[in-house]
CSV table of C-alpha atoms and ligand atoms in Angstrom, one decimal:
chain,number,residue,atom,x,y,z
A,1303,MET,CA,0.0,0.0,0.0
A,1304,SER,CA,1.9,3.0,-1.2
A,1305,GLN,CA,-0.9,5.4,-0.9
A,1306,LYS,CA,-2.9,5.0,2.3
A,1307,ARG,CA,-6.7,5.3,2.0
A,1308,ASP,CA,-8.6,7.6,4.2
A,1309,PHE,CA,-9.6,5.8,7.3
A,1310,TYR,CA,-13.2,7.0,7.1
A,1311,GLU,CA,-13.4,5.9,3.5
A,1312,VAL,CA,-12.0,2.5,4.5
A,1313,LEU,CA,-14.8,2.0,7.0
A,1314,GLY,CA,-17.4,3.7,4.8
A,1315,VAL,CA,-18.5,6.1,7.5
A,1316,ALA,CA,-18.9,9.9,7.6
A,1317,LYS,CA,-16.3,12.1,9.3
A,1318,GLU,CA,-18.9,12.8,12.1
A,1319,ALA,CA,-19.7,9.2,12.6
A,1320,SER,CA,-20.3,8.2,16.2
A,1321,SER,CA,-18.1,5.6,17.9
A,1322,ASP,CA,-21.0,3.2,17.7
A,1323,ASP,CA,-21.3,3.7,13.9
A,1324,ILE,CA,-17.6,3.1,13.6
A,1325,ARG,CA,-17.8,-0.1,15.6
A,1326,LYS,CA,-20.7,-1.4,13.6
A,1327,ALA,CA,-19.0,-0.6,10.3
A,1328,TYR,CA,-15.8,-2.3,11.4
A,1329,ARG,CA,-17.6,-5.3,12.6
A,1330,GLN,CA,-19.2,-5.8,9.3
A,1331,LEU,CA,-16.0,-5.4,7.3
A,1332,ALA,CA,-14.1,-7.7,9.7
A,1333,LEU,CA,-16.7,-10.4,9.4
A,1334,LYS,CA,-16.6,-10.2,5.7
A,1335,HIS,CA,-12.8,-10.1,5.2
A,1336,HIS,CA,-11.6,-12.1,8.2
A,1337,PRO,CA,-8.8,-14.4,7.1
A,1338,ASP,CA,-10.4,-17.4,8.8
A,1339,ARG,CA,-13.3,-16.9,6.5
A,1340,ASN,CA,-11.2,-16.3,3.4
A,1341,PRO,CA,-8.3,-18.8,3.7
A,1342,GLY,CA,-5.5,-18.0,1.3
A,1343,ASN,CA,-7.2,-14.9,0.0
A,1344,ALA,CA,-4.5,-12.2,0.2
A,1345,GLU,CA,-6.8,-9.5,-1.0
A,1346,ALA,CA,-9.3,-10.2,1.8
A,1347,GLU,CA,-6.4,-10.2,4.3
A,1348,ALA,CA,-5.2,-6.9,3.1
A,1349,LEU,CA,-8.7,-5.4,3.3
A,1350,PHE,CA,-9.1,-6.9,6.8
A,1351,LYS,CA,-5.8,-5.4,7.9
A,1352,GLU,CA,-6.7,-2.1,6.4
A,1353,ALA,CA,-10.1,-2.0,8.2
A,1354,THR,CA,-8.5,-3.1,11.5
A,1355,GLU,CA,-6.0,-0.4,11.3
A,1356,ALA,CA,-8.6,2.2,10.5
A,1357,PHE,CA,-10.7,1.0,13.4
A,1358,GLN,CA,-7.8,1.0,15.8
A,1359,ILE,CA,-7.3,4.7,15.1
A,1360,LEU,CA,-10.9,5.9,14.8
A,1361,SER,CA,-12.1,4.0,17.9
A,1362,ASP,CA,-9.5,5.8,20.0
A,1363,ASP,CA,-10.5,9.4,20.7
A,1364,ASP,CA,-7.0,10.6,21.1
A,1365,LYS,CA,-5.7,9.0,17.9
A,1366,ARG,CA,-8.8,10.0,16.0
A,1367,GLY,CA,-8.3,13.6,17.0
A,1368,ARG,CA,-4.7,13.5,15.7
A,1369,TYR,CA,-5.8,11.8,12.5
A,1370,ASP,CA,-8.6,14.4,11.9
A,1371,ARG,CA,-6.1,17.3,12.4
A,1372,PHE,CA,-3.0,15.9,10.6
A,1373,GLY,CA,-4.1,13.0,8.6
A,1374,HIS,CA,-1.9,9.9,8.3
A,1375,ALA,CA,1.2,12.0,9.0
A,1376,GLY,CA,-0.2,12.8,12.5
A,1377,LEU,CA,0.1,9.1,13.4
A,1378,GLU,CA,3.6,8.5,12.3
A,1379,GLY,CA,5.9,7.0,14.9
A,1380,MET,CA,3.0,6.0,17.1
A,1381,PRO,CA,3.6,2.5,18.4
A,1382,ASP,CA,0.3,1.1,17.0
A,1383,MET,CA,1.3,2.0,13.5
A,1384,SER,CA,3.9,-0.6,13.1
A,1385,GLY,CA,1.4,-2.4,10.9
A,1386,GLY,CA,2.7,-5.9,11.4
A,1387,ASP,CA,1.2,-6.2,14.8
A,1388,ILE,CA,-2.4,-5.9,13.5
A,1389,PHE,CA,-3.2,-9.5,14.5
A,1390,SER,CA,-2.1,-9.2,18.1
A,1391,HIS,CA,-4.0,-5.9,18.4
A,1392,PHE,CA,-6.9,-7.6,16.8
A,1393,GLN,CA,-7.2,-10.0,19.7
A,1394,ASP,CA,-8.0,-7.0,21.9
A,1395,ILE,CA,-10.4,-5.6,19.4
A,1396,PHE,CA,-11.8,-9.0,18.7
A,1397,SER,CA,-13.6,-9.5,22.0
A,1398,GLU,CA,-14.4,-5.9,22.2
A,1399,VAL,CA,-16.3,-5.8,19.0
A,1400,PHE,CA,-17.7,-9.3,18.9
A,1401,GLY,CA,-18.6,-9.4,22.5
A,1402,GLY,CA,-16.6,-12.4,23.4
A,1403,PHE,CA,-17.6,-15.8,22.5
A,1404,GLY,CA,-17.7,-17.7,19.2
A,1405,GLY,CA,-15.6,-15.2,17.3
A,1406,GLY,CA,-16.7,-14.2,13.8
A,1407,GLY,CA,-20.4,-14.5,14.6
A,1408,GLY,CA,-22.3,-17.5,13.3
A,1409,GLY,CA,-19.3,-19.5,14.5
A,1410,ARG,CA,-21.4,-21.0,17.2
A,1411,ARG,CA,-23.5,-23.7,15.6
A,1412,ARG,CA,-26.1,-25.5,17.6
A,1413,ASN,CA,-25.6,-28.8,15.8
A,1414,GLY,CA,-22.6,-30.7,17.0
A,1415,PRO,CA,-19.2,-29.8,18.1
A,1416,ALA,CA,-17.4,-27.0,16.3
A,1417,ARG,CA,-13.6,-26.5,16.0
A,1418,GLY,CA,-12.3,-23.3,17.7
A,1419,GLN,CA,-11.0,-20.5,15.5
A,1420,ASP,CA,-7.3,-20.2,14.7
A,1421,LEU,CA,-5.4,-17.3,16.2
A,1422,ARG,CA,-2.5,-15.4,14.7
A,1423,LEU,CA,0.1,-13.2,16.1
A,1424,GLN,CA,3.4,-11.8,15.2
A,1425,GLN,CA,6.7,-12.4,17.1
A,1426,ARG,CA,9.8,-10.4,16.6
A,1427,LEU,CA,13.1,-12.2,17.1
A,1428,THR,CA,16.7,-11.0,17.2
A,1429,LEU,CA,19.0,-12.5,14.6
A,1430,LYS,CA,20.8,-14.3,17.4
A,1431,ASP,CA,17.6,-15.9,18.6
A,1432,ALA,CA,16.6,-16.8,15.0
A,1433,LEU,CA,20.0,-18.5,14.4
A,1434,LEU,CA,20.2,-20.4,17.6
A,1435,GLY,CA,16.5,-21.2,18.1
A,1436,CYS,CA,14.7,-20.0,21.2
A,1437,LYS,CA,11.6,-20.2,23.3
A,1438,HIS,CA,9.3,-17.3,23.8
A,1439,GLU,CA,6.3,-17.0,26.0
A,1440,VAL,CA,3.4,-15.3,24.3
A,1441,VAL,CA,0.3,-14.0,26.1
A,1442,LEU,CA,-3.0,-14.7,24.4
A,1443,ARG,CA,-6.2,-13.0,25.5
A,1444,THR,CA,-9.0,-15.3,24.5
A,1445,PRO,CA,-12.5,-15.9,25.8
A,1446,SER,CA,-12.9,-18.8,28.1
A,1447,SER,CA,-15.9,-20.3,29.9
A,1448,CYS,CA,-17.2,-18.0,32.8
A,1449,GLU,CA,-16.6,-19.8,36.1
A,1450,ASP,CA,-19.3,-17.9,37.9
A,1451,CYS,CA,-22.2,-19.2,35.8
A,1452,GLY,CA,-20.5,-22.3,34.4
A,1453,GLY,CA,-20.6,-20.9,30.9
A,1454,THR,CA,-24.4,-20.6,30.8
A,1455,GLY,CA,-24.5,-16.8,31.0
A,1456,ALA,CA,-27.3,-17.0,33.5
A,1457,LYS,CA,-26.7,-15.5,37.0
A,1458,ALA,CA,-25.7,-18.0,39.6
A,1459,GLY,CA,-28.9,-19.5,41.1
A,1460,THR,CA,-30.9,-18.8,38.0
A,1461,LYS,CA,-31.3,-20.9,34.8
A,1462,ARG,CA,-31.5,-20.2,31.1
A,1463,LYS,CA,-35.2,-20.2,30.0
A,1464,GLN,CA,-36.5,-21.9,26.9
A,1465,CYS,CA,-36.7,-19.5,24.0
A,1466,GLY,CA,-40.3,-18.6,23.4
A,1467,ALA,CA,-39.8,-17.6,19.8
A,1468,CYS,CA,-38.7,-21.1,18.7
A,1469,ASN,CA,-39.9,-23.2,21.6
A,1470,GLY,CA,-36.3,-24.3,22.3
A,1471,VAL,CA,-35.7,-25.6,18.8
A,1472,GLY,CA,-33.2,-22.9,17.8
A,1473,GLN,CA,-34.7,-22.5,14.4
A,1474,VAL,CA,-37.9,-20.9,13.1
A,1475,SER,CA,-39.8,-21.8,10.0
A,1476,THR,CA,-41.9,-19.7,7.8
A,1477,SER,CA,-43.9,-20.9,4.8
A,1478,ARG,CA,-44.3,-19.0,1.6
A,1479,GLY,CA,-46.7,-20.8,-0.7
A,1480,PHE,CA,-45.4,-24.3,-1.0
A,1481,VAL,CA,-41.9,-23.5,0.1
A,1482,MET,CA,-40.9,-23.7,3.7
A,1483,PHE,CA,-38.0,-21.5,4.9
A,1484,THR,CA,-36.0,-22.4,7.9
A,1485,GLN,CA,-33.7,-20.0,9.6
A,1486,THR,CA,-31.7,-19.7,12.8
A,1487,CYS,CA,-33.9,-18.2,15.5
A,1488,PRO,CA,-33.0,-14.5,15.8
A,1489,GLU,CA,-34.2,-14.4,19.4
A,1490,CYS,CA,-31.8,-16.9,20.8
A,1491,ARG,CA,-29.4,-17.0,17.9
A,1492,GLY,CA,-29.9,-20.8,17.6
A,1493,GLU,CA,-29.3,-21.6,21.2
A,1494,GLY,CA,-32.8,-22.7,22.0
A,1495,SER,CA,-32.7,-20.9,25.3
A,1496,VAL,CA,-32.2,-17.3,26.5
A,1497,VAL,CA,-30.8,-15.7,29.6
A,1498,LYS,CA,-33.4,-14.0,31.7
A,1499,THR,CA,-31.1,-12.8,34.5
A,1500,PRO,CA,-27.6,-12.2,33.1
A,1501,CYS,CA,-24.6,-13.3,35.0
A,1502,PRO,CA,-22.9,-10.1,36.2
A,1503,SER,CA,-19.4,-11.5,35.6
A,1504,CYS,CA,-19.8,-12.1,31.9
A,1505,ASN,CA,-22.8,-10.0,31.1
A,1506,GLY,CA,-24.7,-13.0,30.1
A,1507,GLN,CA,-22.2,-14.0,27.5
A,1508,GLY,CA,-21.1,-17.2,29.2
A,1509,ALA,CA,-17.5,-16.4,28.5
A,1510,VAL,CA,-14.9,-14.0,29.9
A,1511,GLU,CA,-11.7,-12.9,28.4
A,1512,LYS,CA,-8.6,-14.5,30.1
A,1513,SER,CA,-5.0,-14.2,29.5
A,1514,ARG,CA,-3.2,-17.4,28.7
A,1515,LYS,CA,0.5,-18.0,28.3
A,1516,VAL,CA,1.8,-20.2,25.6
A,1517,LEU,CA,5.5,-21.2,25.3
A,1518,VAL,CA,6.4,-21.1,21.6
A,1519,THR,CA,9.5,-22.9,20.4
A,1520,PHE,CA,11.3,-21.4,17.5
A,1521,PRO,CA,13.6,-23.8,15.7
A,1522,ALA,CA,17.2,-22.7,14.9
A,1523,GLY,CA,17.4,-21.0,11.5
A,1524,VAL,CA,13.9,-19.4,11.3
A,1525,ASP,CA,13.6,-16.3,9.1
A,1526,SER,CA,11.2,-13.4,8.5
A,1527,GLY,CA,8.1,-14.4,6.7
A,1528,LEU,CA,7.9,-17.9,8.2
A,1529,ARG,CA,4.7,-18.9,9.9
A,1530,LEU,CA,4.9,-21.3,12.8
A,1531,ARG,CA,1.9,-23.4,13.7
A,1532,VAL,CA,1.2,-24.3,17.3
A,1533,PRO,CA,-1.5,-26.9,17.2
A,1534,GLY,CA,-4.4,-26.7,19.6
A,1535,GLN,CA,-3.5,-23.2,21.0
A,1536,GLY,CA,-6.2,-21.2,19.2
A,1537,MET,CA,-9.7,-20.5,20.4
A,1538,PRO,CA,-11.4,-23.3,22.4
A,1539,GLY,CA,-13.8,-25.4,20.4
A,1540,SER,CA,-17.5,-25.3,21.3
A,1541,GLN,CA,-19.5,-28.3,22.5
A,1542,GLY,CA,-16.5,-30.5,22.8
A,1543,GLY,CA,-15.0,-29.6,19.5
A,1544,PRO,CA,-11.2,-29.3,19.2
A,1545,ALA,CA,-9.4,-26.0,19.8
A,1546,GLY,CA,-8.1,-24.1,16.8
A,1547,ASP,CA,-4.4,-23.6,16.1
A,1548,LEU,CA,-2.2,-20.7,16.9
A,1549,TYR,CA,-0.2,-19.3,14.0
A,1550,VAL,CA,2.9,-17.2,14.8
A,1551,ASP,CA,4.3,-15.0,12.0
A,1552,ILE,CA,8.0,-14.5,12.5
A,1553,GLU,CA,9.8,-11.3,12.0
A,1554,VAL,CA,13.5,-11.2,12.5
A,1555,ALA,CA,14.8,-7.8,13.5
A,1556,GLN,CA,17.4,-6.1,11.3
A,1557,ASP,CA,20.9,-6.6,12.5
A,1558,GLU,CA,23.5,-3.9,12.2
A,1559,ARG,CA,26.2,-6.1,10.9
A,1560,PHE,CA,24.6,-9.1,9.2
A,1561,GLU,CA,22.0,-9.6,6.5
A,1562,ARG,CA,20.2,-12.8,5.7
A,1563,ASP,CA,20.2,-14.2,2.2
A,1564,GLY,CA,18.3,-17.4,2.8
A,1565,ALA,CA,20.6,-19.6,4.8
A,1566,ASP,CA,23.6,-17.4,4.0
A,1567,LEU,CA,24.8,-14.6,6.2
A,1568,VAL,CA,26.2,-11.5,4.5
A,1569,THR,CA,28.5,-9.1,6.3
A,1570,ARG,CA,31.2,-6.5,5.5
A,1571,ALA,CA,34.8,-6.4,6.7
A,1572,THR,CA,37.4,-3.7,6.3
A,1573,VAL,CA,41.1,-4.3,5.9
A,1574,SER,CA,43.9,-1.9,5.3
A,1575,PHE,CA,45.4,-1.5,1.8
A,1576,ALA,CA,48.5,-3.3,3.0
A,1577,GLU,CA,46.5,-6.2,4.4
A,1578,ALA,CA,44.6,-6.5,1.2
A,1579,ALA,CA,47.7,-6.5,-0.9
A,1580,LEU,CA,49.8,-8.8,1.2
A,1581,GLY,CA,47.0,-11.1,2.4
A,1582,GLY,CA,46.4,-12.2,6.0
A,1583,SER,CA,43.6,-13.2,8.2
A,1584,ILE,CA,40.8,-11.4,10.1
A,1585,LYS,CA,38.7,-12.5,13.0
A,1586,LEU,CA,35.0,-11.9,12.9
A,1587,ASP,CA,32.4,-12.2,15.7
A,1588,LEU,CA,29.3,-14.0,14.5
A,1589,PRO,CA,25.7,-13.1,15.7
A,1590,ASP,CA,25.5,-16.4,17.6
A,1591,ASP,CA,28.5,-15.3,19.7
A,1592,THR,CA,31.0,-17.6,18.0
A,1593,HIS,CA,34.0,-16.4,16.1
A,1594,VAL,CA,35.5,-17.2,12.7
A,1595,THR,CA,38.9,-16.6,11.2
A,1596,VAL,CA,38.7,-15.5,7.6
A,1597,ASP,CA,41.7,-15.9,5.3
A,1598,VAL,CA,42.2,-12.8,3.2
A,1599,PRO,CA,44.2,-13.8,0.0
A,1600,ALA,CA,47.0,-11.6,-1.2
A,1601,GLY,CA,45.7,-9.1,-3.8
A,1602,THR,CA,42.1,-9.0,-2.5
A,1603,GLN,CA,40.1,-6.3,-4.3
A,1604,PRO,CA,37.5,-3.9,-2.8
A,1605,GLY,CA,34.0,-5.5,-3.1
A,1606,GLU,CA,35.4,-9.0,-3.5
A,1607,VAL,CA,33.4,-11.6,-1.6
A,1608,ILE,CA,35.1,-14.2,0.5
A,1609,THR,CA,32.9,-17.2,1.2
A,1610,VAL,CA,33.3,-19.2,4.4
A,1611,LYS,CA,31.3,-22.4,4.1
A,1612,ASN,CA,29.1,-23.7,7.0
A,1613,LYS,CA,29.2,-20.5,9.0
A,1614,GLY,CA,25.7,-19.2,7.9
A,1615,ALA,CA,22.3,-19.9,9.3
A,1616,PRO,CA,21.2,-23.4,10.1
A,1617,ARG,CA,18.9,-24.9,7.3
A,1618,LEU,CA,15.5,-25.7,8.7
A,1619,ASP,CA,15.5,-29.1,6.9
A,1620,GLY,CA,18.6,-30.1,8.9
A,1621,ARG,CA,21.0,-30.1,5.9
A,1622,GLY,CA,23.8,-28.2,7.7
A,1623,LYS,CA,24.3,-24.5,7.5
A,1624,GLY,CA,24.6,-21.9,4.8
A,1625,SER,CA,27.7,-19.8,4.1
A,1626,LEU,CA,29.1,-16.7,5.5
A,1627,GLN,CA,29.8,-14.2,2.8
A,1628,VAL,CA,32.2,-11.5,3.6
A,1629,VAL,CA,32.2,-8.4,1.4
A,1630,MET,CA,35.7,-6.9,1.6
A,1631,GLN,CA,36.2,-3.2,2.0
A,1632,ILE,CA,39.6,-1.5,1.8
A,1633,ASP,CA,40.4,1.3,4.2
A,1634,VAL,CA,42.1,4.3,2.7
A,1635,PRO,CA,43.6,6.4,5.5
A,1636,ARG,CA,42.4,10.0,5.6
A,1637,ARG,CA,45.3,11.3,7.6
A,1638,LEU,CA,48.9,10.3,7.3
A,1639,SER,CA,52.0,11.0,9.4
A,1640,SER,CA,54.9,12.5,7.4
A,1641,HIS,CA,56.7,9.2,7.9
A,1642,ALA,CA,53.8,7.3,6.5
A,1643,LYS,CA,53.7,9.7,3.6
A,1644,ASP,CA,57.3,9.1,2.8
A,1645,LEU,CA,56.8,5.4,2.9
A,1646,LEU,CA,53.8,5.6,0.6
A,1647,LYS,CA,55.7,7.8,-1.9
A,1648,GLN,CA,58.5,5.2,-2.0
A,1649,LEU,CA,55.9,2.5,-2.5
A,1650,GLN,CA,54.3,4.6,-5.3
A,1651,ASP,CA,57.7,5.0,-7.0
A,1652,GLU,CA,58.2,1.2,-6.7
A,1653,LEU,CA,54.8,0.4,-8.0
A,1654,ARG,CA,55.4,2.7,-11.1
A,1655,LYS,CA,58.5,0.7,-11.9
A,1656,GLU,CA,56.6,-2.5,-11.7
A,1657,PRO,CA,55.2,-2.6,-15.3
A,1658,GLU,CA,58.6,-2.0,-16.8
A,1659,LYS,CA,60.0,-4.9,-14.9
A,1660,VAL,CA,57.2,-7.1,-16.0
A,1661,LYS,CA,57.9,-6.0,-19.6
A,1662,SER,CA,61.6,-6.6,-19.5
A,1663,ALA,CA,61.2,-10.0,-17.8
B,3195,ZN,ZN1,-21.0,-15.8,33.7
B,3196,ZN,ZN1,-35.2,-19.2,19.8
């Protein structure tokens, strides 16, 4: 997205829209474009992220004010604008907008067990952690069954009552001519029962949001763009269905000295003109806190790449490590002592003679 769309335009609301209107508009867009409902659809994901970002800003009075006054530029440098974190923010918004349980609406089916939704979040790793592998504890905030009402949503001591609209069936039928239409009961949303006295702890939802810690293991050699699946750590299933999975998108932070090129590590090293001409060796510290001695051949040129096998990142398929690629730079001194100047002039004279010698030889 090179040109950011106006947030009000993204949500399809007027500039004066109330926070309620904004919430409603976002809910509709989020339901439509949610990645779980559009697996593998990159366009839907982009629209979803766009709407989520717009909602994050416009649902916050302070941020909305800044946006109204300064546009997108007014939000630059704010922590929430890192973009990549949309999914972890989304978890907060998720329960806020959808009121807790069942996720994307309609996810709670009356008939039979349903698998819980998948969750996604992003984890940033240092290059060292990515190369060595690591474990990180992530905190998930997901709805879980309310203990005070045992998940029924009815205040302790009271019970859910049979829904009068559908007589407890969860579906209502209407006939038009010869055709019978059956739809989910709008009164009880297919539950067959309704809460008369809501449980105060969960507002009658039957679920409360709880923090949950999950220890995620990142294997050695992971890189940005990789997605890790942690089975069974998504949203809980309903009616005995299995839990969804947790997906962790990996982002490896930029390192000052090393770049990744697949399993290869690329770095720069500087030697003096004399070292490059005569050859020698240099010692480099690697991001995983090990060291390597790199042989610099005599006559090394600026920009030349010296490859050290097996000193790169571990390959995820277990087939050893990539290479370390050292891009050579030659240091030309900016200041010289008069003695150094004399020596260099002598060297210059000597080097000028060189071609004649070669010719005569
Ligand atoms: Zn409750
Ligand atoms: Zn009903």
